[in-house]
Amino acid sequence: MTLTGPATVSMGEPSETGRFGDFGGRYVPESLVPACAEVESAFRSAWSDPQFVARYRGLLADYAGRPTPVTECHRLSAELGVRVLLKREDLTHTGSHKINNVIGQGLLTVAMGKKRVIAETGAGQHGVATATAAALLGLDCVIYMGEVDTHRQELNVFRMRLLGAEVVPVRSGSRTLKDAVNEAMRAWVSEVETTHYCIGSVMGPHPFPWMVRELQRVIGDEAREQCRALLGGADPDLVVACVGGGSNAAGTFAGFVGTSARLVGVEAAGGAAVGRGAPGVLHGMRSLLLQDEAGQILEAESISAGLDYPGIGPEHAYLAGTGRAVYADAGDEEVLEALSLLARTEGIIPALEPAHALAWLVRAARDGTVPGGSTVLLTMSGRGDKDAGQVMELIGDRLDARLAAKS
Amino acid sequence: MSAAAGAVGRGVPLEAALRARRDAGAKLLVTYMTAGLTEDWVDYLQVMVEAGADAVEVGLPFSDPVMDGPTIQEASVRALARGVTPEAALSALAVREQPVPLVAMTYYNLVLRAGLERFAARAAAAGVTGAIIPDIPLEESGPWEDAAADAGVATVLLAAPVTSDERLAVLCRRSRGFVYGVNLMGVTGERSSLAGSAGVLAKRLKAVTDLPVVMGFGISTPQQAVEAAAAADGVVVASALMRAVLDGASVVELGAAVADIRRALDRG
Ligand SMILES: Cc1ncc(COP(=O)(O)O)c(C=O)c1O
């Protein structure tokens, strides 16, 4: 894999029809066309309204705890031979970057005069974040979650309910994230007058991929300046983030697309839409999708509920096509190893999703894909608390053995 | 317009057939059958035609049917589990010629994956003369409409209760075969009563188009069919029939259910 790409691609507005190159668009039933148009015009005016932006920035600062720091990982860097900097989205309120998006869309819901939000969730992080923003802003909230994920992420289900949201287990299809999106879209069609669909990643029909990237670009904009302060005005050589739908990666890349940094998105090996997908239409967008010969969507498979998505945001499909960003993947086993490594060397337990980005970096540093001495900014999109139970089941024995060998 | 305009396949041209029935004073009955739902699914389709359907929608099942409620989702899952593919479904249709138009109802990804021209040509060769693809709105459906027209397949567009007058006019101008009025804001599936929005949309459509106006979504009983057809030219009945098949109705029993709706519509 080569990591070079032209620096001429920008991450600006999509075309009038919501396209990034050939990808994106608005493939929704006629019933949802007016609602998408309403969200687009509301976001356009809000995003250029200094008062709205000030409210959004104010809540990110005083409520969500921004700016998040960039942490230099001295011990991990020594181990890998590359200089690793982490953008600490795990330190935000609710523990992941998802809060940046939901505060923006929550305020937009209020601005549109709606009193209710619905959302899909995989790992539960977006569900928890949406329920949090709904509680903060006094909105009713219903979260659609695949039944399989409600079991994998029991604690997050309880959190959402504690926050006043209703959690609807989705029993159709593969009972994971893609089915939760289907069910949320079905619900939105019948509730569209009163309800905003708070999509959790840079996916869905226009304007969502663009809007969510704009609401997440705070990650990259902060990180770029923080890196420059740390690196004497220089930019990192490499910027790495995990990709489910791709919101933390898009927000991160937006801050660095104009620099010389090489951009790398890391998908779960069992959900690698760039690596193994083909162009298609799902959930309102044309993008790269895991699908069979006939066009039936395949189920992604990963230990990480947050990356269990058979597609990728359309702007990532575009960036991949231009070569400005490259997309790799990481398998379950190396992810668990990387998670333990960061915990032991830096005292940071990552969520399984960003552990994918880390796993790729560990491999790429060791096999020379990333040259020794490179500087790498990696977005630590969330903290590992939500996954602790699952990780204990997966590697608890191994940990016991390691400790026994030491004593 | 010439009845055979654009017809290159061997199926019955959709618009001409529906206009002829309407002009003869009948209310139109369009039924729906999920392809591959059972081994003998073509027999179910056949009995719908024999019991008085004026056209049949053939659902080509998709893994992620976002405009469908629990019944058609269940039918799709079952058909997919039986291994049906768009290709196999169309081949099965091609074996038996039908005296009424067949309309493929599916989602865009299956069409894109095959290729627009290829999909349209295959459908036409199987005797399909119409297509309904609910996840491509006006802004995205142009390329498919062109490919379909070249193959002699009419693209039926859907109008919703929230569609503005301006969009409604464009939609009626571009729709072929008939205009599909979506009765309610929601997905397909049986409902205990007809949505109030149905009559309003039917009247708005009739005011701006001479194409047959057929209303669908949620029509579950002969009585509801009569009500929904009142301000329109006809109705689509889908989930209620698929519910019956899912619950084990035989071919004869399904024929009787369709005949009940036919009789109710004919009585008015
Ligand atoms: C911590 C964390 N990172 C990443 C993701 C993946 O989402 P995205 O690719 O939109 O950033 C999730 C999704 O649940 C998550 O919880």
Short mmCIF file of C-alpha atoms in Angstrom, two decimals, chain A residues 17 19 24-34 172-173 178-179 181-183 185-186 189-193 278-283 286 289 291-298, chain B residues 61-69 73 77 80 84-86 108-114 134-140 158-164 167 171 182 184-187:
data_model
loop_
_atom_site.label_atom_id
_atom_site.label_comp_id
_atom_site.label_asym_id
_atom_site.label_seq_id
_atom_site.Cartn_x
_atom_site.Cartn_y
_atom_site.Cartn_z
CA THR A 17 -27.52 17.45 -5.80
CA ARG A 19 -22.66 14.76 -4.61
CA GLY A 24 -23.83 10.93 -2.36
CA GLY A 25 -27.15 12.23 -3.65
CA ARG A 26 -30.60 11.95 -2.13
CA TYR A 27 -32.11 8.51 -2.78
CA VAL A 28 -35.17 8.73 -0.58
CA PRO A 29 -38.86 8.03 -1.13
CA GLU A 30 -40.92 11.00 -2.28
CA SER A 31 -42.39 11.23 1.24
CA LEU A 32 -39.00 12.24 2.64
CA VAL A 33 -37.90 14.67 -0.06
CA PRO A 34 -39.47 17.75 1.58
CA SER A 172 -35.59 -7.14 11.13
CA GLY A 173 -32.76 -8.30 8.88
CA LYS A 178 -27.97 -1.27 9.07
CA ASP A 179 -31.35 -2.55 10.17
CA VAL A 181 -31.06 2.71 10.08
CA ASN A 182 -33.83 1.07 7.99
CA GLU A 183 -36.21 1.16 10.94
CA MET A 185 -36.03 5.80 8.22
CA ARG A 186 -39.35 3.95 8.21
CA VAL A 189 -41.58 8.75 7.10
CA SER A 190 -44.60 8.62 9.38
CA GLU A 191 -43.40 11.18 11.96
CA VAL A 192 -41.65 13.65 9.74
CA GLU A 193 -43.89 16.60 10.66
CA ALA A 278 -18.91 -1.95 -4.87
CA PRO A 279 -20.87 1.19 -5.78
CA GLY A 280 -24.54 1.03 -4.89
CA VAL A 281 -27.46 2.82 -3.26
CA LEU A 282 -28.51 2.29 0.35
CA HIS A 283 -29.88 4.51 3.10
CA ARG A 286 -24.80 6.29 -3.51
CA LEU A 289 -21.35 -1.03 -0.17
CA GLN A 291 -23.19 -6.49 -1.54
CA ASP A 292 -23.62 -9.71 -3.46
CA GLU A 293 -23.82 -10.25 -7.22
CA ALA A 294 -27.52 -9.40 -7.32
CA GLY A 295 -27.15 -6.25 -5.21
CA GLN A 296 -28.40 -7.62 -1.88
CA ILE A 297 -26.62 -5.88 0.97
CA LEU A 298 -24.31 -8.12 2.99
CA PRO B 61 -37.22 -8.75 -2.89
CA PHE B 62 -34.41 -6.53 -1.56
CA SER B 63 -32.47 -7.06 1.65
CA ASP B 64 -33.24 -3.55 2.94
CA PRO B 65 -36.77 -2.51 1.93
CA VAL B 66 -37.08 0.88 3.64
CA MET B 67 -40.52 1.72 2.26
CA ASP B 68 -42.03 -1.56 3.42
CA GLY B 69 -43.69 -2.44 6.69
CA GLN B 73 -40.40 -7.24 5.01
CA VAL B 77 -36.94 -12.19 4.03
CA LEU B 80 -34.59 -14.27 -0.08
CA VAL B 84 -34.72 -15.93 -5.10
CA THR B 85 -32.74 -13.49 -7.27
CA PRO B 86 -34.10 -10.83 -9.64
CA TYR B 108 -32.76 0.86 -6.86
CA ASN B 109 -29.69 -1.08 -5.78
CA LEU B 110 -30.87 -4.24 -7.53
CA VAL B 111 -31.35 -2.24 -10.72
CA LEU B 112 -28.00 -0.46 -10.47
CA ARG B 113 -26.15 -3.66 -9.75
CA ALA B 114 -27.47 -5.30 -12.91
CA PRO B 134 -39.68 3.89 -4.51
CA ASP B 135 -36.19 5.00 -3.43
CA ILE B 136 -35.46 7.17 -6.46
CA PRO B 137 -37.25 10.50 -6.28
CA LEU B 138 -37.58 12.85 -9.28
CA GLU B 139 -34.09 14.25 -8.78
CA GLU B 140 -32.45 10.83 -9.12
CA LEU B 158 -45.06 7.88 -6.65
CA ALA B 159 -46.73 10.97 -5.23
CA ALA B 160 -46.96 11.50 -1.46
CA PRO B 161 -49.33 13.54 0.69
CA VAL B 162 -46.48 16.03 1.32
CA THR B 163 -45.61 16.45 -2.37
CA SER B 164 -45.99 20.13 -3.30
CA ARG B 167 -43.58 18.71 -7.76
CA LEU B 171 -44.22 14.07 -11.40
CA VAL B 182 -49.28 7.02 -1.67
CA LEU B 184 -50.43 8.06 3.83
CA MET B 185 -47.18 9.22 5.38
CA GLY B 186 -45.70 5.87 6.27
CA VAL B 187 -44.59 2.52 4.94
#
